PDB file of C-alpha atoms and ligand atoms in Angstrom:
ATOM      1  CA  MET J   1    -162.291 146.947 -26.454  1.00 41.00           C
ATOM      2  CA  THR J   2    -166.054 146.121 -25.796  1.00 44.00           C
ATOM      3  CA  ALA J   3    -167.117 142.477 -25.622  1.00 46.00           C
ATOM      4  CA  LEU J   4    -170.037 141.220 -27.798  1.00 53.00           C
ATOM      5  CA  PHE J   5    -171.933 139.893 -25.014  1.00 63.00           C
ATOM      6  CA  SER J   6    -175.111 141.052 -26.032  1.00 57.00           C
ATOM      7  CA  SER J   7    -175.892 138.540 -29.113  1.00 67.00           C
ATOM      8  CA  THR J   8    -179.005 136.385 -28.834  1.00 74.00           C
ATOM      9  CA  LEU J   9    -178.505 132.394 -28.025  1.00 79.00           C
ATOM     10  CA  GLN J  10    -179.266 129.782 -30.573  1.00 81.00           C
ATOM     11  CA  ILE J  11    -180.016 126.594 -28.643  1.00 81.00           C
ATOM     12  CA  ASP J  12    -179.625 124.088 -31.549  1.00 78.00           C
ATOM     13  CA  ASN J  13    -176.124 125.269 -32.270  1.00 87.00           C
ATOM     14  CA  LEU J  14    -175.054 125.409 -28.904  1.00 91.00           C
ATOM     15  CA  LEU J  15    -175.751 121.374 -28.212  1.00 92.00           C
ATOM     16  CA  ALA J  16    -174.288 120.684 -31.304  1.00 92.00           C
ATOM     17  CA  ALA J  17    -171.344 122.867 -30.731  1.00 93.00           C
ATOM     18  CA  LEU J  18    -170.983 121.061 -26.917  1.00 94.00           C
ATOM     19  CA  GLN J  19    -171.890 117.614 -28.248  1.00 92.00           C
ATOM     20  CA  ALA J  20    -168.451 117.691 -30.881  1.00 93.00           C
ATOM     21  CA  ASP J  21    -166.294 118.044 -27.842  1.00 90.00           C
ATOM     22  CA  GLU J  22    -166.400 114.229 -26.630  1.00 88.00           C
ATOM     23  CA  ALA J  23    -165.731 115.158 -23.004  1.00 86.00           C
ATOM     24  CA  CYS J  24    -168.822 117.139 -22.902  1.00 93.00           C
ATOM     25  CA  TRP J  25    -171.751 115.046 -21.335  1.00 94.00           C
ATOM     26  CA  ILE J  26    -174.703 117.150 -21.806  1.00 96.00           C
ATOM     27  CA  ASN J  27    -177.632 115.817 -23.387  1.00 95.00           C
ATOM     28  CA  LYS J  28    -180.207 118.566 -23.683  1.00 95.00           C
ATOM     29  CA  ILE J  29    -180.319 122.236 -23.510  1.00 96.00           C
ATOM     30  CA  GLU J  30    -183.946 124.161 -22.890  1.00 95.00           C
ATOM     31  CA  HIS J  31    -183.894 128.077 -23.298  1.00 94.00           C
ATOM     32  CA  PHE J  32    -186.432 130.195 -21.460  1.00 94.00           C
ATOM     33  CA  ASP J  33    -186.538 134.029 -22.387  1.00 92.00           C
ATOM     34  CA  GLU J  34    -188.006 134.105 -18.862  1.00 94.00           C
ATOM     35  CA  ILE J  35    -188.076 131.629 -15.812  1.00 96.00           C
ATOM     36  CA  ASN J  36    -188.537 131.586 -12.000  1.00 97.00           C
ATOM     37  CA  SER J  37    -185.218 130.432 -11.589  1.00 98.00           C
ATOM     38  CA  THR J  38    -183.240 127.821 -13.754  1.00 98.00           C
ATOM     39  CA  ASN J  39    -182.302 126.023 -10.512  1.00 98.00           C
ATOM     40  CA  THR J  40    -186.118 125.521  -9.301  1.00 98.00           C
ATOM     41  CA  TYR J  41    -186.668 124.182 -12.828  1.00 98.00           C
ATOM     42  CA  LEU J  42    -184.164 121.336 -12.912  1.00 98.00           C
ATOM     43  CA  MET J  43    -184.703 120.737  -9.067  1.00 98.00           C
ATOM     44  CA  GLN J  44    -188.465 119.924  -9.727  1.00 97.00           C
ATOM     45  CA  HIS J  45    -187.793 117.937 -13.505  1.00 96.00           C
ATOM     46  CA  GLU J  46    -188.192 114.172 -13.310  1.00 95.00           C
ATOM     47  CA  SER J  47    -184.937 112.249 -13.454  1.00 96.00           C
ATOM     48  CA  PRO J  48    -182.336 111.680 -14.251  1.00 96.00           C
ATOM     49  CA  LEU J  49    -181.028 115.628 -14.603  1.00 97.00           C
ATOM     50  CA  HIS J  50    -177.285 114.638 -15.486  1.00 96.00           C
ATOM     51  CA  GLY J  51    -176.551 116.355 -18.731  1.00 97.00           C
ATOM     52  CA  ARG J  52    -179.192 118.658 -18.716  1.00 97.00           C
ATOM     53  CA  VAL J  53    -178.810 122.367 -18.827  1.00 97.00           C
ATOM     54  CA  CYS J  54    -181.482 125.327 -18.456  1.00 97.00           C
ATOM     55  CA  VAL J  55    -180.245 128.685 -19.624  1.00 96.00           C
ATOM     56  CA  ALA J  56    -182.683 131.982 -19.264  1.00 95.00           C
ATOM     57  CA  ASP J  57    -182.355 135.583 -20.149  1.00 92.00           C
ATOM     58  CA  HIS J  58    -184.223 136.387 -17.173  1.00 93.00           C
ATOM     59  CA  GLN J  59    -185.110 135.090 -13.975  1.00 96.00           C
ATOM     60  CA  THR J  60    -188.142 136.160 -11.964  1.00 96.00           C
ATOM     61  CA  GLN J  61    -187.118 134.800  -8.814  1.00 97.00           C
ATOM     62  CA  GLY J  62    -183.321 133.821  -9.018  1.00 97.00           C
ATOM     63  CA  ARG J  63    -181.975 132.842  -6.089  1.00 97.00           C
ATOM     64  CA  GLY J  64    -178.484 132.937  -4.342  1.00 94.00           C
ATOM     65  CA  ARG J  65    -176.915 131.152  -1.443  1.00 91.00           C
ATOM     66  CA  GLN J  66    -178.114 131.423   1.996  1.00 84.00           C
ATOM     67  CA  GLY J  67    -181.844 132.766   0.902  1.00 88.00           C
ATOM     68  CA  LYS J  68    -180.751 135.878  -0.648  1.00 90.00           C
ATOM     69  CA  GLN J  69    -182.132 136.824  -3.894  1.00 92.00           C
ATOM     70  CA  TRP J  70    -180.193 136.751  -7.287  1.00 93.00           C
ATOM     71  CA  LEU J  71    -180.798 139.979  -9.118  1.00 88.00           C
ATOM     72  CA  SER J  72    -180.769 139.892 -12.749  1.00 85.00           C
ATOM     73  CA  LYS J  73    -182.384 142.018 -15.791  1.00 83.00           C
ATOM     74  CA  THR J  74    -182.883 140.687 -19.322  1.00 81.00           C
ATOM     75  CA  GLY J  75    -179.485 140.555 -21.215  1.00 81.00           C
ATOM     76  CA  ASN J  76    -177.084 141.476 -18.669  1.00 89.00           C
ATOM     77  CA  SER J  77    -176.638 138.176 -16.986  1.00 93.00           C
ATOM     78  CA  LEU J  78    -175.194 134.512 -18.363  1.00 95.00           C
ATOM     79  CA  MET J  79    -177.601 132.286 -16.104  1.00 97.00           C
ATOM     80  CA  PHE J  80    -178.095 128.562 -16.394  1.00 98.00           C
ATOM     81  CA  SER J  81    -178.041 125.541 -14.230  1.00 98.00           C
ATOM     82  CA  LEU J  82    -176.761 121.971 -15.390  1.00 98.00           C
ATOM     83  CA  GLY J  83    -177.920 118.699 -13.868  1.00 97.00           C
ATOM     84  CA  TYR J  84    -174.878 116.384 -12.530  1.00 96.00           C
ATOM     85  CA  THR J  85    -174.819 113.199 -10.912  1.00 94.00           C
ATOM     86  CA  PRO J  86    -171.681 112.741  -8.430  1.00 91.00           C
ATOM     87  CA  LYS J  87    -170.259 109.668  -7.995  1.00 83.00           C
ATOM     88  CA  ASN J  88    -169.142 109.765  -4.351  1.00 75.00           C
ATOM     89  CA  ARG J  89    -170.042 112.710  -1.350  1.00 72.00           C
ATOM     90  CA  LEU J  90    -168.765 116.218  -2.305  1.00 72.00           C
ATOM     91  CA  GLY J  91    -169.007 118.579   0.419  1.00 71.00           C
ATOM     92  CA  ALA J  92    -167.795 122.053  -0.685  1.00 80.00           C
ATOM     93  CA  GLN J  93    -165.874 120.380  -3.280  1.00 92.00           C
ATOM     94  CA  LEU J  94    -168.069 120.429  -6.198  1.00 94.00           C
ATOM     95  CA  SER J  95    -168.539 124.254  -5.734  1.00 94.00           C
ATOM     96  CA  LEU J  96    -164.627 124.971  -5.961  1.00 96.00           C
ATOM     97  CA  VAL J  97    -164.345 122.681  -8.942  1.00 97.00           C
ATOM     98  CA  VAL J  98    -167.285 124.584 -10.978  1.00 97.00           C
ATOM     99  CA  GLY J  99    -165.502 127.997  -9.670  1.00 98.00           C
ATOM    100  CA  LEU J 100    -162.213 127.050 -10.789  1.00 98.00           C
ATOM    101  CA  ALA J 101    -163.951 125.905 -14.327  1.00 98.00           C
ATOM    102  CA  ILE J 102    -165.272 129.449 -14.632  1.00 98.00           C
ATOM    103  CA  ALA J 103    -162.119 131.387 -13.624  1.00 98.00           C
ATOM    104  CA  ASP J 104    -160.023 129.357 -16.118  1.00 97.00           C
ATOM    105  CA  VAL J 105    -162.320 130.610 -18.553  1.00 97.00           C
ATOM    106  CA  LEU J 106    -162.071 134.079 -17.717  1.00 97.00           C
ATOM    107  CA  ARG J 107    -158.283 133.845 -17.421  1.00 97.00           C
ATOM    108  CA  ASP J 108    -158.024 132.796 -21.156  1.00 96.00           C
ATOM    109  CA  LEU J 109    -160.386 135.574 -22.035  1.00 95.00           C
ATOM    110  CA  GLY J 110    -157.686 138.091 -20.438  1.00 96.00           C
ATOM    111  CA  VAL J 111    -159.495 139.094 -17.164  1.00 96.00           C
ATOM    112  CA  ALA J 112    -156.935 140.172 -14.898  1.00 95.00           C
ATOM    113  CA  GLU J 113    -157.381 140.281 -11.190  1.00 95.00           C
ATOM    114  CA  LEU J 114    -158.882 137.271 -11.108  1.00 97.00           C
ATOM    115  CA  GLY J 115    -159.997 135.613  -7.637  1.00 96.00           C
ATOM    116  CA  LEU J 116    -161.670 132.835  -5.978  1.00 96.00           C
ATOM    117  CA  LYS J 117    -163.442 133.410  -2.393  1.00 94.00           C
ATOM    118  CA  TRP J 118    -164.490 129.882  -0.454  1.00 93.00           C
ATOM    119  CA  PRO J 119    -166.223 128.693  -1.331  1.00 91.00           C
ATOM    120  CA  ASN J 120    -167.532 129.413  -4.214  1.00 87.00           C
ATOM    121  CA  ASP J 121    -167.443 133.204  -5.454  1.00 95.00           C
ATOM    122  CA  VAL J 122    -165.707 134.278  -8.600  1.00 97.00           C
ATOM    123  CA  LEU J 123    -164.012 137.778  -8.167  1.00 96.00           C
ATOM    124  CA  VAL J 124    -162.222 140.399 -10.128  1.00 97.00           C
ATOM    125  CA  ASN J 125    -160.555 142.609  -8.371  1.00 94.00           C
ATOM    126  CA  HIS J 126    -162.113 141.438  -5.129  1.00 92.00           C
ATOM    127  CA  LYS J 127    -165.439 142.453  -6.986  1.00 94.00           C
ATOM    128  CA  LYS J 128    -168.024 139.528  -7.414  1.00 95.00           C
ATOM    129  CA  VAL J 129    -168.343 138.570 -11.497  1.00 96.00           C
ATOM    130  CA  ALA J 130    -170.112 135.025 -10.926  1.00 97.00           C
ATOM    131  CA  GLY J 131    -171.808 132.905  -8.162  1.00 96.00           C
ATOM    132  CA  ILE J 132    -172.719 129.728  -8.102  1.00 97.00           C
ATOM    133  CA  LEU J 133    -175.496 127.968  -6.253  1.00 96.00           C
ATOM    134  CA  ILE J 134    -175.246 123.895  -5.776  1.00 95.00           C
ATOM    135  CA  GLU J 135    -178.425 122.091  -4.648  1.00 96.00           C
ATOM    136  CA  SER J 136    -179.085 118.502  -4.596  1.00 95.00           C
ATOM    137  CA  ARG J 137    -181.642 116.028  -3.889  1.00 95.00           C
ATOM    138  CA  TYR J 138    -181.780 112.269  -3.589  1.00 92.00           C
ATOM    139  CA  VAL J 139    -183.514 109.702  -5.640  1.00 90.00           C
ATOM    140  CA  GLY J 140    -183.079 106.609  -3.542  1.00 90.00           C
ATOM    141  CA  LYS J 141    -179.286 106.699  -2.398  1.00 88.00           C
ATOM    142  CA  GLN J 142    -178.329 108.595  -5.401  1.00 90.00           C
ATOM    143  CA  ALA J 143    -177.696 112.450  -4.966  1.00 92.00           C
ATOM    144  CA  GLU J 144    -178.289 114.371  -7.948  1.00 95.00           C
ATOM    145  CA  CYS J 145    -177.055 117.864  -7.903  1.00 96.00           C
ATOM    146  CA  VAL J 146    -177.977 121.156 -10.150  1.00 97.00           C
ATOM    147  CA  ILE J 147    -174.933 123.375 -10.020  1.00 97.00           C
ATOM    148  CA  GLY J 148    -176.353 126.955 -10.682  1.00 98.00           C
ATOM    149  CA  VAL J 149    -174.400 129.772 -12.400  1.00 98.00           C
ATOM    150  CA  GLY J 150    -175.178 133.103 -12.906  1.00 97.00           C
ATOM    151  CA  LEU J 151    -172.078 135.751 -14.533  1.00 96.00           C
ATOM    152  CA  ASN J 152    -172.694 139.182 -14.733  1.00 95.00           C
ATOM    153  CA  ILE J 153    -172.153 140.199 -18.136  1.00 93.00           C
ATOM    154  CA  ASP J 154    -172.876 143.826 -18.813  1.00 91.00           C
ATOM    155  CA  PHE J 155    -174.646 145.698 -15.504  1.00 89.00           C
ATOM    156  CA  THR J 156    -175.329 149.381 -15.578  1.00 89.00           C
ATOM    157  CA  PRO J 157    -173.555 151.592 -12.641  1.00 89.00           C
ATOM    158  CA  ALA J 158    -177.414 151.515 -11.475  1.00 90.00           C
ATOM    159  CA  GLN J 159    -177.819 147.719 -11.640  1.00 89.00           C
ATOM    160  CA  LEU J 160    -174.352 147.347  -9.948  1.00 89.00           C
ATOM    161  CA  ALA J 161    -175.731 149.767  -7.065  1.00 88.00           C
ATOM    162  CA  GLU J 162    -178.721 147.669  -6.620  1.00 87.00           C
ATOM    163  CA  ILE J 163    -176.567 144.839  -5.157  1.00 87.00           C
ATOM    164  CA  SER J 164    -175.772 144.806  -1.749  1.00 83.00           C
ATOM    165  CA  ARG J 165    -171.762 143.661  -1.917  1.00 86.00           C
ATOM    166  CA  PRO J 166    -169.162 145.132  -4.674  1.00 91.00           C
ATOM    167  CA  CYS J 167    -169.981 143.294  -8.150  1.00 93.00           C
ATOM    168  CA  ILE J 168    -168.343 143.936 -11.393  1.00 95.00           C
ATOM    169  CA  SER J 169    -169.258 142.712 -14.864  1.00 94.00           C
ATOM    170  CA  LEU J 170    -167.553 141.929 -17.610  1.00 94.00           C
ATOM    171  CA  ALA J 171    -168.331 144.598 -20.269  1.00 91.00           C
ATOM    172  CA  GLN J 172    -166.190 146.766 -17.936  1.00 91.00           C
ATOM    173  CA  LEU J 173    -163.294 145.113 -18.388  1.00 94.00           C
ATOM    174  CA  ASP J 174    -160.986 145.053 -21.260  1.00 90.00           C
ATOM    175  CA  ILE J 175    -160.722 141.631 -22.431  1.00 91.00           C
ATOM    176  CA  LYS J 176    -161.149 139.697 -25.573  1.00 86.00           C
ATOM    177  CA  GLN J 177    -164.380 140.141 -27.826  1.00 83.00           C
ATOM    178  CA  ILE J 178    -166.668 137.028 -27.433  1.00 89.00           C
ATOM    179  CA  SER J 179    -170.300 135.973 -28.074  1.00 90.00           C
ATOM    180  CA  LYS J 180    -172.667 135.098 -25.338  1.00 90.00           C
ATOM    181  CA  GLN J 181    -173.152 131.906 -27.011  1.00 91.00           C
ATOM    182  CA  SER J 182    -169.229 131.056 -27.404  1.00 93.00           C
ATOM    183  CA  LEU J 183    -169.090 131.853 -23.705  1.00 95.00           C
ATOM    184  CA  LEU J 184    -171.489 129.688 -22.468  1.00 95.00           C
ATOM    185  CA  ILE J 185    -170.171 126.786 -24.631  1.00 95.00           C
ATOM    186  CA  GLN J 186    -166.866 127.515 -23.129  1.00 96.00           C
ATOM    187  CA  ILE J 187    -167.826 127.507 -19.427  1.00 97.00           C
ATOM    188  CA  ILE J 188    -170.155 124.632 -19.796  1.00 97.00           C
ATOM    189  CA  ARG J 189    -166.981 122.970 -21.510  1.00 97.00           C
ATOM    190  CA  SER J 190    -164.812 123.831 -18.729  1.00 97.00           C
ATOM    191  CA  ILE J 191    -167.694 122.490 -16.348  1.00 97.00           C
ATOM    192  CA  CYS J 192    -167.545 118.898 -17.915  1.00 96.00           C
ATOM    193  CA  LYS J 193    -163.923 119.123 -18.222  1.00 95.00           C
ATOM    194  CA  ARG J 194    -163.196 120.023 -14.562  1.00 96.00           C
ATOM    195  CA  LEU J 195    -165.843 117.806 -13.334  1.00 95.00           C
ATOM    196  CA  ALA J 196    -164.341 114.765 -15.424  1.00 93.00           C
ATOM    197  CA  GLN J 197    -160.924 115.744 -13.260  1.00 94.00           C
ATOM    198  CA  PHE J 198    -162.284 115.561 -10.123  1.00 94.00           C
ATOM    199  CA  GLN J 199    -164.170 112.211 -10.826  1.00 91.00           C
ATOM    200  CA  LYS J 200    -161.036 110.258 -11.939  1.00 92.00           C
ATOM    201  CA  LYS J 201    -158.469 111.751 -10.001  1.00 93.00           C
ATOM    202  CA  GLY J 202    -160.095 113.400  -7.154  1.00 92.00           C
ATOM    203  CA  PHE J 203    -159.801 116.696  -5.446  1.00 93.00           C
ATOM    204  CA  ALA J 204    -156.171 116.817  -4.757  1.00 93.00           C
ATOM    205  CA  SER J 205    -156.035 117.047  -8.532  1.00 94.00           C
ATOM    206  CA  ILE J 206    -157.334 120.478  -8.391  1.00 95.00           C
ATOM    207  CA  ARG J 207    -156.671 121.659  -5.192  1.00 96.00           C
ATOM    208  CA  LEU J 208    -153.132 123.403  -6.265  1.00 96.00           C
ATOM    209  CA  ASP J 209    -154.961 125.320  -9.473  1.00 97.00           C
ATOM    210  CA  TRP J 210    -157.791 126.402  -6.848  1.00 96.00           C
ATOM    211  CA  LEU J 211    -155.163 127.974  -4.396  1.00 95.00           C
ATOM    212  CA  ALA J 212    -153.734 129.692  -7.359  1.00 95.00           C
ATOM    213  CA  TYR J 213    -156.272 131.853  -7.215  1.00 96.00           C
ATOM    214  CA  HIS J 214    -157.266 131.726  -3.654  1.00 93.00           C
ATOM    215  CA  VAL J 215    -157.964 135.552  -2.567  1.00 90.00           C
ATOM    216  CA  TYR J 216    -157.944 135.331   1.162  1.00 89.00           C
ATOM    217  CA  ILE J 217    -154.857 133.001   1.986  1.00 88.00           C
ATOM    218  CA  ASN J 218    -153.570 134.592   5.716  1.00 89.00           C
ATOM    219  CA  ARG J 219    -155.992 137.093   5.700  1.00 89.00           C
ATOM    220  CA  GLN J 220    -158.454 137.794   8.923  1.00 92.00           C
ATOM    221  CA  VAL J 221    -161.725 137.191   7.867  1.00 93.00           C
ATOM    222  CA  HIS J 222    -165.275 136.880   9.595  1.00 92.00           C
ATOM    223  CA  TYR J 223    -166.425 133.649   9.352  1.00 89.00           C
ATOM    224  CA  GLU J 224    -170.485 133.078   9.812  1.00 87.00           C
ATOM    225  CA  GLN J 225    -172.151 129.695  10.402  1.00 81.00           C
ATOM    226  CA  ASP J 226    -175.351 128.999  11.816  1.00 80.00           C
ATOM    227  CA  GLY J 227    -175.920 132.663  12.740  1.00 82.00           C
ATOM    228  CA  GLU J 228    -173.059 132.840  14.672  1.00 85.00           C
ATOM    229  CA  THR J 229    -169.875 135.145  13.155  1.00 89.00           C
ATOM    230  CA  ARG J 230    -166.174 134.216  14.457  1.00 88.00           C
ATOM    231  CA  LEU J 231    -162.806 136.363  13.353  1.00 92.00           C
ATOM    232  CA  GLY J 232    -160.135 134.090  12.246  1.00 93.00           C
ATOM    233  CA  ARG J 233    -157.344 133.551   9.987  1.00 94.00           C
ATOM    234  CA  ILE J 234    -157.439 131.695   6.753  1.00 94.00           C
ATOM    235  CA  VAL J 235    -154.101 129.577   6.772  1.00 94.00           C
ATOM    236  CA  ASP J 236    -154.797 126.749   3.913  1.00 94.00           C
ATOM    237  CA  LEU J 237    -157.113 124.836   1.947  1.00 94.00           C
ATOM    238  CA  GLY J 238    -157.581 121.605   3.144  1.00 93.00           C
ATOM    239  CA  LYS J 239    -156.867 118.374   1.126  1.00 91.00           C
ATOM    240  CA  LYS J 240    -160.640 117.849   0.980  1.00 91.00           C
ATOM    241  CA  GLY J 241    -161.535 121.303  -0.152  1.00 93.00           C
ATOM    242  CA  GLU J 242    -162.327 122.321   3.459  1.00 93.00           C
ATOM    243  CA  LEU J 243    -161.171 125.503   4.571  1.00 93.00           C
ATOM    244  CA  MET J 244    -158.215 125.617   7.398  1.00 94.00           C
ATOM    245  CA  LEU J 245    -159.054 128.537  10.136  1.00 94.00           C
ATOM    246  CA  GLU J 246    -157.266 129.812  12.600  1.00 95.00           C
ATOM    247  CA  HIS J 247    -158.964 131.144  15.784  1.00 91.00           C
ATOM    248  CA  ASP J 248    -158.794 130.954  19.478  1.00 89.00           C
ATOM    249  CA  GLY J 249    -155.476 129.339  18.650  1.00 92.00           C
ATOM    250  CA  LYS J 250    -156.350 126.426  16.945  1.00 95.00           C
ATOM    251  CA  ILE J 251    -156.825 125.381  13.236  1.00 95.00           C
ATOM    252  CA  HIS J 252    -160.596 124.649  12.652  1.00 92.00           C
ATOM    253  CA  GLN J 253    -161.597 122.485   9.468  1.00 93.00           C
ATOM    254  CA  VAL J 254    -164.922 124.731   7.774  1.00 90.00           C
ATOM    255  CA  THR J 255    -166.495 122.584   5.548  1.00 89.00           C
ATOM    256  CA  SER J 256    -169.807 125.191   5.431  1.00 86.00           C
ATOM    257  CA  GLY J 257    -170.661 129.051   5.789  1.00 86.00           C
ATOM    258  CA  GLU J 258    -169.832 132.081   4.556  1.00 86.00           C
ATOM    259  CA  ILE J 259    -166.356 134.079   4.645  1.00 87.00           C
ATOM    260  CA  ASN J 260    -166.227 137.685   4.507  1.00 85.00           C
ATOM    261  CA  THR J 261    -163.177 140.064   4.659  1.00 79.00           C
ATOM    262  CA  ILE J 262    -162.646 142.804   7.420  1.00 71.00           C
ATOM    263  CA  ARG J 263    -161.819 146.094   5.977  1.00 60.00           C
ATOM    264  CA  GLY J 264    -158.647 147.515   6.669  1.00 43.00           C
ATOM    265  CA  VAL J 265    -157.042 144.158   7.655  1.00 40.00           C
ATOM    266  CA  SER J 266    -154.792 142.140   5.481  1.00 36.00           C
TER     267      SER J 266
HETATM  268  C1  LIG S   1    -174.688 132.988  -5.004  1.00 75.73           C
HETATM  269  O1  LIG S   1    -173.579 133.531  -5.351  1.00 75.73           O
HETATM  270  O2  LIG S   1    -175.311 133.342  -4.299  1.00 75.73           O
HETATM  271  C2  LIG S   1    -174.896 132.035  -6.085  1.00 75.73           C
HETATM  272  C3  LIG S   1    -175.713 132.764  -7.340  1.00 75.73           C
HETATM  273  C4  LIG S   1    -176.378 132.165  -8.353  1.00 75.73           C
HETATM  274  C5  LIG S   1    -177.100 132.609  -9.038  1.00 75.73           C
HETATM  275  C6  LIG S   1    -177.545 131.351 -10.311  1.00 75.73           C
HETATM  276  S1  LIG S   1    -178.624 132.470 -11.587  1.00 75.73           S
HETATM  277  C7  LIG S   1    -178.733 130.470 -12.418  1.00 75.73           C
HETATM  278  C8  LIG S   1    -179.219 129.577 -11.376  1.00 75.73           C
HETATM  279  N1  LIG S   1    -180.756 129.814 -10.766  1.00 75.73           N
HETATM  280  C9  LIG S   1    -180.945 130.799  -9.813  1.00 75.73           C
HETATM  281  O3  LIG S   1    -182.024 130.835  -9.393  1.00 75.73           O
HETATM  282  N2  LIG S   1    -179.838 130.830  -9.300  1.00 75.73           N
HETATM  283  C10 LIG S   1    -178.504 130.189  -9.803  1.00 75.73           C
END
């Protein structure tokens, strides 16, 4: 069954639908047919950012983590950024919470073989379906975060081949039919809900749910940080969302960087 992801967004209805849910703290949505980057737009926007959403059909300078580009063509992705003011210091936790919120929605759509790769890739059958870019700035002592989400909706084989790592899009999967509008509503609601849970009960209340999706527990991985690559084995996710990585006979707590699997090693 092919999902109806190609339908256009109706922004007025979108805000009303989000605000009808009292757990959802969104107060403004802006939509652009084309923009440089929804993250850049919000990062340059005046305060307060909390509750503002920027959605675009196309980004000319979409950005991924670690200075990478985020490629999209009009209509093939769901791309938005959301302003969020955290109550305390977060480290990798915010990425983990947002990744889990997206995975929750995809699971409800019937997506099988779902996985989360620390800190923030959403995978289907080990191929990336969504990425998250979190940026922050300070207003006085208060951090303001921009949570950017890019979800692959309907990529052609040629578009998937342009991307340097294995990716997949939702239209390739046999899942429940849903409009782009409903998908966006469900994802934003899910992010609001998981962030509220996180603020109220802490990361400990999220950790086991996240671990249920964790794809590389007990696997050997390459861990990259500050230009250095190390070989290690992921042994756990710590109480604060840090990756527990064993290498050189010791357990290290990793709070930033990137992990990659090693072909042929399980
Ligand atoms: C990654 O996996 O590297 C993160 C990708 C994040 C892409 C989204 S698309 C919406 C928002 N605007 C951007 O420029 N980037 C994020």
